[in-house]
mmCIF file with all atom_site columns, C-alpha atoms in Angstrom:
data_model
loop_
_atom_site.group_PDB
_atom_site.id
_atom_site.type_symbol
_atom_site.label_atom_id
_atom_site.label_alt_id
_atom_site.label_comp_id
_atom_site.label_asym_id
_atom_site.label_entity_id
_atom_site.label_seq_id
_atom_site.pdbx_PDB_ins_code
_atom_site.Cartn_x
_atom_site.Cartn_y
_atom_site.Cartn_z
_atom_site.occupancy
_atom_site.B_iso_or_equiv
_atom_site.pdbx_formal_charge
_atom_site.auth_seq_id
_atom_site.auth_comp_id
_atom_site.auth_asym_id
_atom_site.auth_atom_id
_atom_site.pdbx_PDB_model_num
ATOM 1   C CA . UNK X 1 1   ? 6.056   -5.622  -0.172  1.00 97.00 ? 53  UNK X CA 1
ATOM 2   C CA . UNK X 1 2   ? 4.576   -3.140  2.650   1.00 97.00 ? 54  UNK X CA 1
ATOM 3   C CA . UNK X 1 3   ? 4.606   -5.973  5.445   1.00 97.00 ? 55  UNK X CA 1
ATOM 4   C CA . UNK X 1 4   ? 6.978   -8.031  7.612   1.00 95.00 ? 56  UNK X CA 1
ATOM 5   C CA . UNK X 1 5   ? 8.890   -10.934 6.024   1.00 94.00 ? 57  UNK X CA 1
ATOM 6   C CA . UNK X 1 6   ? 7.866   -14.098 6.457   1.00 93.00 ? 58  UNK X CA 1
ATOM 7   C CA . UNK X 1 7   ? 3.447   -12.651 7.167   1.00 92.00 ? 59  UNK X CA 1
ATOM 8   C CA . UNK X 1 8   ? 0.989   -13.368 5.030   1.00 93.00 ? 60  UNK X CA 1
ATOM 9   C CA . UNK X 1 9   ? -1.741  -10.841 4.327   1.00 95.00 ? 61  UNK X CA 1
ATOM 10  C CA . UNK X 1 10  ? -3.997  -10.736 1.011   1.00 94.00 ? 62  UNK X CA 1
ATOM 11  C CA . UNK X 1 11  ? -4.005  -8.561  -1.904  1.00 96.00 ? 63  UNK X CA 1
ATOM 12  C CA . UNK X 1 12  ? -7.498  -7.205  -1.576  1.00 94.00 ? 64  UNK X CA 1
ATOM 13  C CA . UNK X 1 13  ? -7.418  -4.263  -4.189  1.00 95.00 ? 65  UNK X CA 1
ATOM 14  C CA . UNK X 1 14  ? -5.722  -3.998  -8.026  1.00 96.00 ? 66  UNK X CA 1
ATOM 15  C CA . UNK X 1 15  ? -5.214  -0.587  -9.366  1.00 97.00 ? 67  UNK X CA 1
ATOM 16  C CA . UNK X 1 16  ? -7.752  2.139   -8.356  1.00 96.00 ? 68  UNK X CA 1
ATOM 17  C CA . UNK X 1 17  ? -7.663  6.000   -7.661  1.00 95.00 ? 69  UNK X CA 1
ATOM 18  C CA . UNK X 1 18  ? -4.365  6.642   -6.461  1.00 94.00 ? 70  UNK X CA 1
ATOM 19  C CA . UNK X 1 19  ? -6.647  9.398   -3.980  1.00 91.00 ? 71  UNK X CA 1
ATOM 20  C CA . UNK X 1 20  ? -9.885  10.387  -5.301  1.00 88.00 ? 72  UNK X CA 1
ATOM 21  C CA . UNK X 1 21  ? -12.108 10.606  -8.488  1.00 87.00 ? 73  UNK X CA 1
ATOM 22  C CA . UNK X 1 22  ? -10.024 11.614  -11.050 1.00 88.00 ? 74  UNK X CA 1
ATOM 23  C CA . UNK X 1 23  ? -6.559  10.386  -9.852  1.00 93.00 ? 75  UNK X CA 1
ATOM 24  C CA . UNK X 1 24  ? -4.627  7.965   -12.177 1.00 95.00 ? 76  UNK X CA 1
ATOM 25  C CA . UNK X 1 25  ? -5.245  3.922   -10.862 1.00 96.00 ? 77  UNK X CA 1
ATOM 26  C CA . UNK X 1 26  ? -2.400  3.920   -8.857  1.00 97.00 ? 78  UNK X CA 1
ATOM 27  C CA . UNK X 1 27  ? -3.352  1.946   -6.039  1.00 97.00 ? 79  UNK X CA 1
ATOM 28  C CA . UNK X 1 28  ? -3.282  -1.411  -4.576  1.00 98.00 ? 80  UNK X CA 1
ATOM 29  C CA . UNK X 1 29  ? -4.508  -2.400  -1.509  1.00 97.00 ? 81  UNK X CA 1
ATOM 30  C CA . UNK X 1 30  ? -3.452  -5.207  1.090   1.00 96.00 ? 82  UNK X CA 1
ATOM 31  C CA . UNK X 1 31  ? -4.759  -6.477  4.405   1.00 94.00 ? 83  UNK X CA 1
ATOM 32  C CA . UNK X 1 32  ? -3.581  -8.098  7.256   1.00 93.00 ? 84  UNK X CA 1
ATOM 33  C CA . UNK X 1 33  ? -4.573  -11.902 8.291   1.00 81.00 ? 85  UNK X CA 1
ATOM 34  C CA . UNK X 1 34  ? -8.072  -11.534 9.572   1.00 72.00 ? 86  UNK X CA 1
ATOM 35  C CA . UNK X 1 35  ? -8.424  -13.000 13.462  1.00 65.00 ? 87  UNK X CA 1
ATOM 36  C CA . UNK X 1 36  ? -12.517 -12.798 15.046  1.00 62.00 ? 88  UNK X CA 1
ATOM 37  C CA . UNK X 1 37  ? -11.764 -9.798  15.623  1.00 73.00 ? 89  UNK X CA 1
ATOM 38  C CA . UNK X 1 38  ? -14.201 -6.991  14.425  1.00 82.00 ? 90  UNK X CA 1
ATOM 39  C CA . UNK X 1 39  ? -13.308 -5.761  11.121  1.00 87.00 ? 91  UNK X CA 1
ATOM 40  C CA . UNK X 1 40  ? -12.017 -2.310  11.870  1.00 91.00 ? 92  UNK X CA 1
ATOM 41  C CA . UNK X 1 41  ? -9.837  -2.928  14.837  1.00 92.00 ? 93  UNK X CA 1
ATOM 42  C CA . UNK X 1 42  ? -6.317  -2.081  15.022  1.00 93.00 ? 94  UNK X CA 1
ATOM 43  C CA . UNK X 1 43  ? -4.337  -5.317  14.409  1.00 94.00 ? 95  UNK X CA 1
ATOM 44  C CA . UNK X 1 44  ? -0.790  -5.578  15.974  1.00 94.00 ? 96  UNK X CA 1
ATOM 45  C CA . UNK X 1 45  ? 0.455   -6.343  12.151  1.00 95.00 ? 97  UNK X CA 1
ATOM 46  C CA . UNK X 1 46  ? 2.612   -3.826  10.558  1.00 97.00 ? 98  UNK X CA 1
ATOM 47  C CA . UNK X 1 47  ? 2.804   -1.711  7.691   1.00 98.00 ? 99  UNK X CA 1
ATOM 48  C CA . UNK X 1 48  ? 6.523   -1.583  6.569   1.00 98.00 ? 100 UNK X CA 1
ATOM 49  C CA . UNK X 1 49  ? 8.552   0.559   4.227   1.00 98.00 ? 101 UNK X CA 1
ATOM 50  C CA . UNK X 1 50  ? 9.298   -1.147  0.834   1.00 96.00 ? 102 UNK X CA 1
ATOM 51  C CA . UNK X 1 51  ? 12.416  1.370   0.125   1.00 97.00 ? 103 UNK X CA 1
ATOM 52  C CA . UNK X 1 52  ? 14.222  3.163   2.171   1.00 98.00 ? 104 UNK X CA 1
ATOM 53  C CA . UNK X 1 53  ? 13.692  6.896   2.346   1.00 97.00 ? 105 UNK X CA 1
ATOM 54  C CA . UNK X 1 54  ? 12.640  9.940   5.127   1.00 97.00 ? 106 UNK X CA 1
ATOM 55  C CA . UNK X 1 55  ? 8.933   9.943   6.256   1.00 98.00 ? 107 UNK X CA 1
ATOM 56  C CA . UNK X 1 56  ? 7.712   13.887  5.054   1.00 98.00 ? 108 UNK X CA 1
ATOM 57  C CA . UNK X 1 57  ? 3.975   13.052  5.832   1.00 98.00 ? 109 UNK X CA 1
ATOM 58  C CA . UNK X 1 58  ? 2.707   11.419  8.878   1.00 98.00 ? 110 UNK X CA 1
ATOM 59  C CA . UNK X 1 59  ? -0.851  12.657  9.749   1.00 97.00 ? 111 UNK X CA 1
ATOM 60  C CA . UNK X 1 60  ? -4.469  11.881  8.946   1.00 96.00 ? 112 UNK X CA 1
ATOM 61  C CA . UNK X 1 61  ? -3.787  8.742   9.043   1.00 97.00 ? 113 UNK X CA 1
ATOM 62  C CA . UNK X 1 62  ? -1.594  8.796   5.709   1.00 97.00 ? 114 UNK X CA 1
ATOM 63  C CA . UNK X 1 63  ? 2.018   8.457   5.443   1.00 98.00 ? 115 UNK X CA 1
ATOM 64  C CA . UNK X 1 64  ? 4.395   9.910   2.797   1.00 98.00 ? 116 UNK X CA 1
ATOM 65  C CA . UNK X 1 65  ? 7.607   8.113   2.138   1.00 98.00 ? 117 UNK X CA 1
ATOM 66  C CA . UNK X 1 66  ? 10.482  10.087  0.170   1.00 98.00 ? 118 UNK X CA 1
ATOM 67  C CA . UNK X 1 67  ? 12.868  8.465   -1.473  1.00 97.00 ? 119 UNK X CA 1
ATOM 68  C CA . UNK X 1 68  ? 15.175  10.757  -2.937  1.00 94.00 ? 120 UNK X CA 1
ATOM 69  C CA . UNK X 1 69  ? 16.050  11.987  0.486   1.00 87.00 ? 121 UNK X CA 1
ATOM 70  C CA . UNK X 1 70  ? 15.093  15.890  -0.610  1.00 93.00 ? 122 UNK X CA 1
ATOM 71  C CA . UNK X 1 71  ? 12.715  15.890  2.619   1.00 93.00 ? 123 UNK X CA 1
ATOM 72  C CA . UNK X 1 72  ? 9.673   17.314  0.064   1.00 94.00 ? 124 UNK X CA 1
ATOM 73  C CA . UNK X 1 73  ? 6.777   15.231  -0.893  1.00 95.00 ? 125 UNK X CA 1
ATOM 74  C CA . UNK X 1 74  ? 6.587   17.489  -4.362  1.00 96.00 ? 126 UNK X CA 1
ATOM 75  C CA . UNK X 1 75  ? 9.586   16.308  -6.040  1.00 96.00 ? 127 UNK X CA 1
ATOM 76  C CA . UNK X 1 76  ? 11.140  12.916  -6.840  1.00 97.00 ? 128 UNK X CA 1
ATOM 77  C CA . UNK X 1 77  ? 9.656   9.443   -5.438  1.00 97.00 ? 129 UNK X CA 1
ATOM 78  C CA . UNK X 1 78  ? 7.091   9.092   -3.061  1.00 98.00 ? 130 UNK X CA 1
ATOM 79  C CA . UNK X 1 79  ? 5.563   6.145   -1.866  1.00 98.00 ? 131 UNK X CA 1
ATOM 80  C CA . UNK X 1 80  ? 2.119   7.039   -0.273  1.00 98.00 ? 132 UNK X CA 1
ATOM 81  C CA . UNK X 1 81  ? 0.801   5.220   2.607   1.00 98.00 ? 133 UNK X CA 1
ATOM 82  C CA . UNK X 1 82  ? -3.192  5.694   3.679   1.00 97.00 ? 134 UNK X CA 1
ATOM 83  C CA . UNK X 1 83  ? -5.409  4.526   6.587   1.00 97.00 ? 135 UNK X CA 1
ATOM 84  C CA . UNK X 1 84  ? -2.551  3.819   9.312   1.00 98.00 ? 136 UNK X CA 1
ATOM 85  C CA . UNK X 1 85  ? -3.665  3.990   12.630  1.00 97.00 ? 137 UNK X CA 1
ATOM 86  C CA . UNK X 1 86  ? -2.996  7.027   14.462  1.00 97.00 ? 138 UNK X CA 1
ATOM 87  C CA . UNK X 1 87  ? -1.494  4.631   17.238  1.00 95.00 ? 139 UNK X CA 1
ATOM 88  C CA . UNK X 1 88  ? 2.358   3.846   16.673  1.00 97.00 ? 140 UNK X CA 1
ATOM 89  C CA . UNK X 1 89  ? 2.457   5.763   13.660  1.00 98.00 ? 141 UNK X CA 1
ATOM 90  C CA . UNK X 1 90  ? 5.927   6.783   13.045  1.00 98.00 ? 142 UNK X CA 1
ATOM 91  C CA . UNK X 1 91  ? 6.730   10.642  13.180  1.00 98.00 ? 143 UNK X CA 1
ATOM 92  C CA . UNK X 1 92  ? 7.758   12.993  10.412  1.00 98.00 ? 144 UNK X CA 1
ATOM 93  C CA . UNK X 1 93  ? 11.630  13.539  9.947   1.00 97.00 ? 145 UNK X CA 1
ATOM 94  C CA . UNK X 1 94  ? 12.939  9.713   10.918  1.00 97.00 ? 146 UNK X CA 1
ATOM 95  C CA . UNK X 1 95  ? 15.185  8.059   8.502   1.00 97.00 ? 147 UNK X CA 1
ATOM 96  C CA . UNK X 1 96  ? 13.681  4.295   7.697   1.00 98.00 ? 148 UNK X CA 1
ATOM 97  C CA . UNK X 1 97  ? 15.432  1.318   6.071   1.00 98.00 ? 149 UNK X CA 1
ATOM 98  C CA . UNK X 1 98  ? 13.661  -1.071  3.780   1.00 97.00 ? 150 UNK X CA 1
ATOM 99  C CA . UNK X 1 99  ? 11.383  -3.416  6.510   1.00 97.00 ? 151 UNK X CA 1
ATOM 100 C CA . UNK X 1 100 ? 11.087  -0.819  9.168   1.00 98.00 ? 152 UNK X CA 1
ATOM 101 C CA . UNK X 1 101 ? 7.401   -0.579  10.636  1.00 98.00 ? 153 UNK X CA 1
ATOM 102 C CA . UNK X 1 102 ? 5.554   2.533   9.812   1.00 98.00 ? 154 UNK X CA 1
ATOM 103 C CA . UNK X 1 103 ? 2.487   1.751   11.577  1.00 98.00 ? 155 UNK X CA 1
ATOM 104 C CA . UNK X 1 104 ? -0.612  -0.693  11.827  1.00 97.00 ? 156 UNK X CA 1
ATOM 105 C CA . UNK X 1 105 ? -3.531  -1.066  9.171   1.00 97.00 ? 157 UNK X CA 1
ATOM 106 C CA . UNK X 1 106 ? -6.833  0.119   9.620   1.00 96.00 ? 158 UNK X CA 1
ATOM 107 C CA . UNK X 1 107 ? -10.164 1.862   8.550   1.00 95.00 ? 159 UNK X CA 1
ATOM 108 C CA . UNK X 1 108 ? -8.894  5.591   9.524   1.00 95.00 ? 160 UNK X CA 1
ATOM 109 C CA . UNK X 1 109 ? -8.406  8.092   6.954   1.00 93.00 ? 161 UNK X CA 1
ATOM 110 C CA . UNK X 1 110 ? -11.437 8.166   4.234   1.00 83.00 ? 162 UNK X CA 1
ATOM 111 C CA . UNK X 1 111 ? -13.565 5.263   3.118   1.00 82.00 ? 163 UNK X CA 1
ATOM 112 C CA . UNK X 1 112 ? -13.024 2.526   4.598   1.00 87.00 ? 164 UNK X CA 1
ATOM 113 C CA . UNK X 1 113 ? -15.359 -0.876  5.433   1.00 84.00 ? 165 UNK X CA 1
ATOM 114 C CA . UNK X 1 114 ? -12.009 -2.789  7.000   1.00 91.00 ? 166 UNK X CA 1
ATOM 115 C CA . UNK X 1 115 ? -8.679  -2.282  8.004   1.00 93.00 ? 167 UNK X CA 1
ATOM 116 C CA . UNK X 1 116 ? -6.005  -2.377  5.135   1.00 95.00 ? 168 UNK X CA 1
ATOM 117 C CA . UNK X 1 117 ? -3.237  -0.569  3.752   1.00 97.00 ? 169 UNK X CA 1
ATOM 118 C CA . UNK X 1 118 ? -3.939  1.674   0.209   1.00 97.00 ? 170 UNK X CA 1
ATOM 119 C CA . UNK X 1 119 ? -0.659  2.369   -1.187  1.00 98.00 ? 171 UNK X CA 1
ATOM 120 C CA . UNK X 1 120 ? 0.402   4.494   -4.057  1.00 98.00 ? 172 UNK X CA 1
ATOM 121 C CA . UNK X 1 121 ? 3.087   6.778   -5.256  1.00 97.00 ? 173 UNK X CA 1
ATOM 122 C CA . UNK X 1 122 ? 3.952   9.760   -6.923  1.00 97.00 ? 174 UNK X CA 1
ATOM 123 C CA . UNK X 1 123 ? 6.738   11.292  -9.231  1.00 97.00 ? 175 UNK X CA 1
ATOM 124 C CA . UNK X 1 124 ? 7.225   15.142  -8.847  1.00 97.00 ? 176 UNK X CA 1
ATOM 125 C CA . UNK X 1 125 ? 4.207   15.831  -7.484  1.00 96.00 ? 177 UNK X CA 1
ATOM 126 C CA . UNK X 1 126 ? 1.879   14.066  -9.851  1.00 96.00 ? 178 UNK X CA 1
ATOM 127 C CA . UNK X 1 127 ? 0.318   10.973  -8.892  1.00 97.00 ? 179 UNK X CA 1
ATOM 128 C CA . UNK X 1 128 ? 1.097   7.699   -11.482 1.00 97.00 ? 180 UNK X CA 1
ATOM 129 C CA . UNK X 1 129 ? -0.754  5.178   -12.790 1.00 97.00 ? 181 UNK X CA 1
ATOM 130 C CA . UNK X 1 130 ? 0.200   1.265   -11.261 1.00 97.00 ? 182 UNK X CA 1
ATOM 131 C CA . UNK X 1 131 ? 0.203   -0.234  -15.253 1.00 96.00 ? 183 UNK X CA 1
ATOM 132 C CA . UNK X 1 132 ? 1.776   1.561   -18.104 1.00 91.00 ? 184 UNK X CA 1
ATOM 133 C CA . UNK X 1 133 ? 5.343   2.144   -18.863 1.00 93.00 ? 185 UNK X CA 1
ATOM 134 C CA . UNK X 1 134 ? 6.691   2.933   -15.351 1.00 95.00 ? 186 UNK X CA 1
ATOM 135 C CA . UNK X 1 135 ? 4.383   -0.101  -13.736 1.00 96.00 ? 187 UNK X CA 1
ATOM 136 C CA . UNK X 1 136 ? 4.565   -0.666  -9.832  1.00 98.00 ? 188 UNK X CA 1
ATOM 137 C CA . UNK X 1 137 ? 6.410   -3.575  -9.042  1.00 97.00 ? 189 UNK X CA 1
ATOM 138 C CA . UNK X 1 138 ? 6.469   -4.490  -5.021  1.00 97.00 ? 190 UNK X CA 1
ATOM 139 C CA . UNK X 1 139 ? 9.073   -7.589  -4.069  1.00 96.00 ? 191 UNK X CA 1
ATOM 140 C CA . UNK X 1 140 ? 9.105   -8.080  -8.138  1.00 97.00 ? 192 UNK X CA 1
ATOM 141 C CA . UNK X 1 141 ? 5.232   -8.452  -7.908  1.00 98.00 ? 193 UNK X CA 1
ATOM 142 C CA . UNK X 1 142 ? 3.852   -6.065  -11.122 1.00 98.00 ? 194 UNK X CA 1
ATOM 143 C CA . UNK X 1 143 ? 0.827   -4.120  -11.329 1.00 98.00 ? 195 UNK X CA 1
ATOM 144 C CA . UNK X 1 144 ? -1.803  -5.406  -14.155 1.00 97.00 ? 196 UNK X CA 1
ATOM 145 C CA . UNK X 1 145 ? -4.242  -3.759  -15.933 1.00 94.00 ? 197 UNK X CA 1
ATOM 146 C CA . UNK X 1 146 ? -7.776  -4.763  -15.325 1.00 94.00 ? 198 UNK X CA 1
ATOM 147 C CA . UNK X 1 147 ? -10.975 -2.618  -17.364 1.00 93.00 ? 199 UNK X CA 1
ATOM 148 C CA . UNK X 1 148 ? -12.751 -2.093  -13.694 1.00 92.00 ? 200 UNK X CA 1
ATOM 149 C CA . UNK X 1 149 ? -11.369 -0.517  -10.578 1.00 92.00 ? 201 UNK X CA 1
ATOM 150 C CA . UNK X 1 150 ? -10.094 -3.186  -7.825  1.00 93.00 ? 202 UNK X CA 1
ATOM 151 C CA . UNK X 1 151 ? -9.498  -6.226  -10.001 1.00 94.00 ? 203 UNK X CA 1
ATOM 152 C CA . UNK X 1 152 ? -6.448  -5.948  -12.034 1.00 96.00 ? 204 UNK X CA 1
ATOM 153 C CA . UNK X 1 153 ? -3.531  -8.368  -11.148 1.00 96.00 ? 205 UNK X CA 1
ATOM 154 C CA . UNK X 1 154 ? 0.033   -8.648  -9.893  1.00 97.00 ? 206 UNK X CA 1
ATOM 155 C CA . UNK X 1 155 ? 2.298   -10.714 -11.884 1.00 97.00 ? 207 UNK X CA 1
ATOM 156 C CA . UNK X 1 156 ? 5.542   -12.555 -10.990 1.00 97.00 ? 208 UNK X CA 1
ATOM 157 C CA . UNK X 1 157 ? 7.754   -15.181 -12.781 1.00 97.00 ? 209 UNK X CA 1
ATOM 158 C CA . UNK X 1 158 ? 4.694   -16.073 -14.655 1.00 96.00 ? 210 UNK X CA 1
ATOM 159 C CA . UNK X 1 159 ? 2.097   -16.019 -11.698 1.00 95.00 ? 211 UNK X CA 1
ATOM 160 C CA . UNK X 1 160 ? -0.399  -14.152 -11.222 1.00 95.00 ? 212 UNK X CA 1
ATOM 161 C CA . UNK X 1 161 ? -2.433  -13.206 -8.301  1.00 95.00 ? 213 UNK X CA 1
ATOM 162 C CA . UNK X 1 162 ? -5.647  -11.943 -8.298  1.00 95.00 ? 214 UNK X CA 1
ATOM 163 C CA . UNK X 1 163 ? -7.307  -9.601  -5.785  1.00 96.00 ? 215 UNK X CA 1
ATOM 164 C CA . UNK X 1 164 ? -10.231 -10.614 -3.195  1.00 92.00 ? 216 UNK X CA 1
ATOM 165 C CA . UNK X 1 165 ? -12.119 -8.237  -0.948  1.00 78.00 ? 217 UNK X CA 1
ATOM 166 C CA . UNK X 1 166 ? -13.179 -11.628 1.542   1.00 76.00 ? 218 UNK X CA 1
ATOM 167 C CA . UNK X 1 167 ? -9.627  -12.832 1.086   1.00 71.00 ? 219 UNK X CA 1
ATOM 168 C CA . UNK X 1 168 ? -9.235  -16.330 -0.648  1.00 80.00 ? 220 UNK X CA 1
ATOM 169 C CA . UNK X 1 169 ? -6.365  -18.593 -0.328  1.00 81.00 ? 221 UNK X CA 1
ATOM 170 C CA . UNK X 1 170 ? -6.029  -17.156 -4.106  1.00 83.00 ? 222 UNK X CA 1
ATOM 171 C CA . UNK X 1 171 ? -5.427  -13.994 -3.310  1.00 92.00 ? 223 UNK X CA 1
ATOM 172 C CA . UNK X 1 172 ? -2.342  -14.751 -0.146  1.00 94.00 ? 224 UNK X CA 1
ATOM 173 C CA . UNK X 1 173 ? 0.678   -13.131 -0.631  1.00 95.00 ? 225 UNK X CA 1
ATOM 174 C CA . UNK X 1 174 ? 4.069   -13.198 1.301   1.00 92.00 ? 226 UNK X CA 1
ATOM 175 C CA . UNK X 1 175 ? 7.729   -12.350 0.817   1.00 84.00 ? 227 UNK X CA 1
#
């Protein structure tokens, strides 16, 4: 999962455009505990890297992971990573482990009406769909298919756990 062991945040988004209209449903979206804070302040949670890989992209406020260790965002795995603050955002070329922070959640980078973390990847360029054949599995949690944007589920040993933009217990998820 994109966050420190041992945190809970909630699973606030199932598959959706990966980036814009038009894009496969490829994302899911998480968010950090909420404190009385305002909504679109920059928590001191962390976004962490769920592989390990070299950061190509770090910039308006998205952050491109690659996998295969190439150092090009076009080719093999990417793991995309939108709306981190521009504020202890790590820097293009560094080498991350699985865990390592990337940088805090927020509402920067596109529409956004609170801080979270919109997450997606590609394969050779080409965005991918979360559900299908290839499905997006984070910490063994599975993308599921939903027939509207936002509400499909993840699935795990038999669970499943469904989004919530105002964050129910239901929707909690840790590793």
């Amino acid at each position: 999962l994109p966050f420190e062991t041992g945190v809970r945040w909630k699973y606030t988004g199932g598959p959706h455009d990966a980036w814009n209209a038009g894009t496969p449903r490829g994302a899911l979206d998480f968010a950090p505990p909420n404190g009385s804070d305002p909504i679109c302040e920059v928590p001191p949670d962390w976004v962490t890297a769920s592989a390990p890989g070299t950061i190509v992209r770090s910039a308006h406020a998205a952050v491109a992971l690659d996998l295969d260790g190439d150092g090009h965002e076009q080719t093999g795995w990417v793991i995309v990573h939108m709306h981190l603050a521009a504020s202890e955002r790590i820097q293009v070329g560094v080498q991350v482990a699985t865990g390592d922070t990337l940088g805090h959640p927020s509402c920067e980078g596109g529409a956004a009406t609170a801080r979270h973390l919109h997450i997606s990847r590609k394969y050779n360029g080409e965005w991918l769909p979360a559900t299908g054949p290839l499905p997006f599995v984070l910490d063994g949690w599975a993308a599921q298919p939903s027939e509207n944007n936002f509400r499909g589920a993840l699935l795990r040993d038999g669970v499943l756990l469904f989004p919530s933009l105002y964050g129910e217990s239901t929707s909690y998820i840790t590793h």
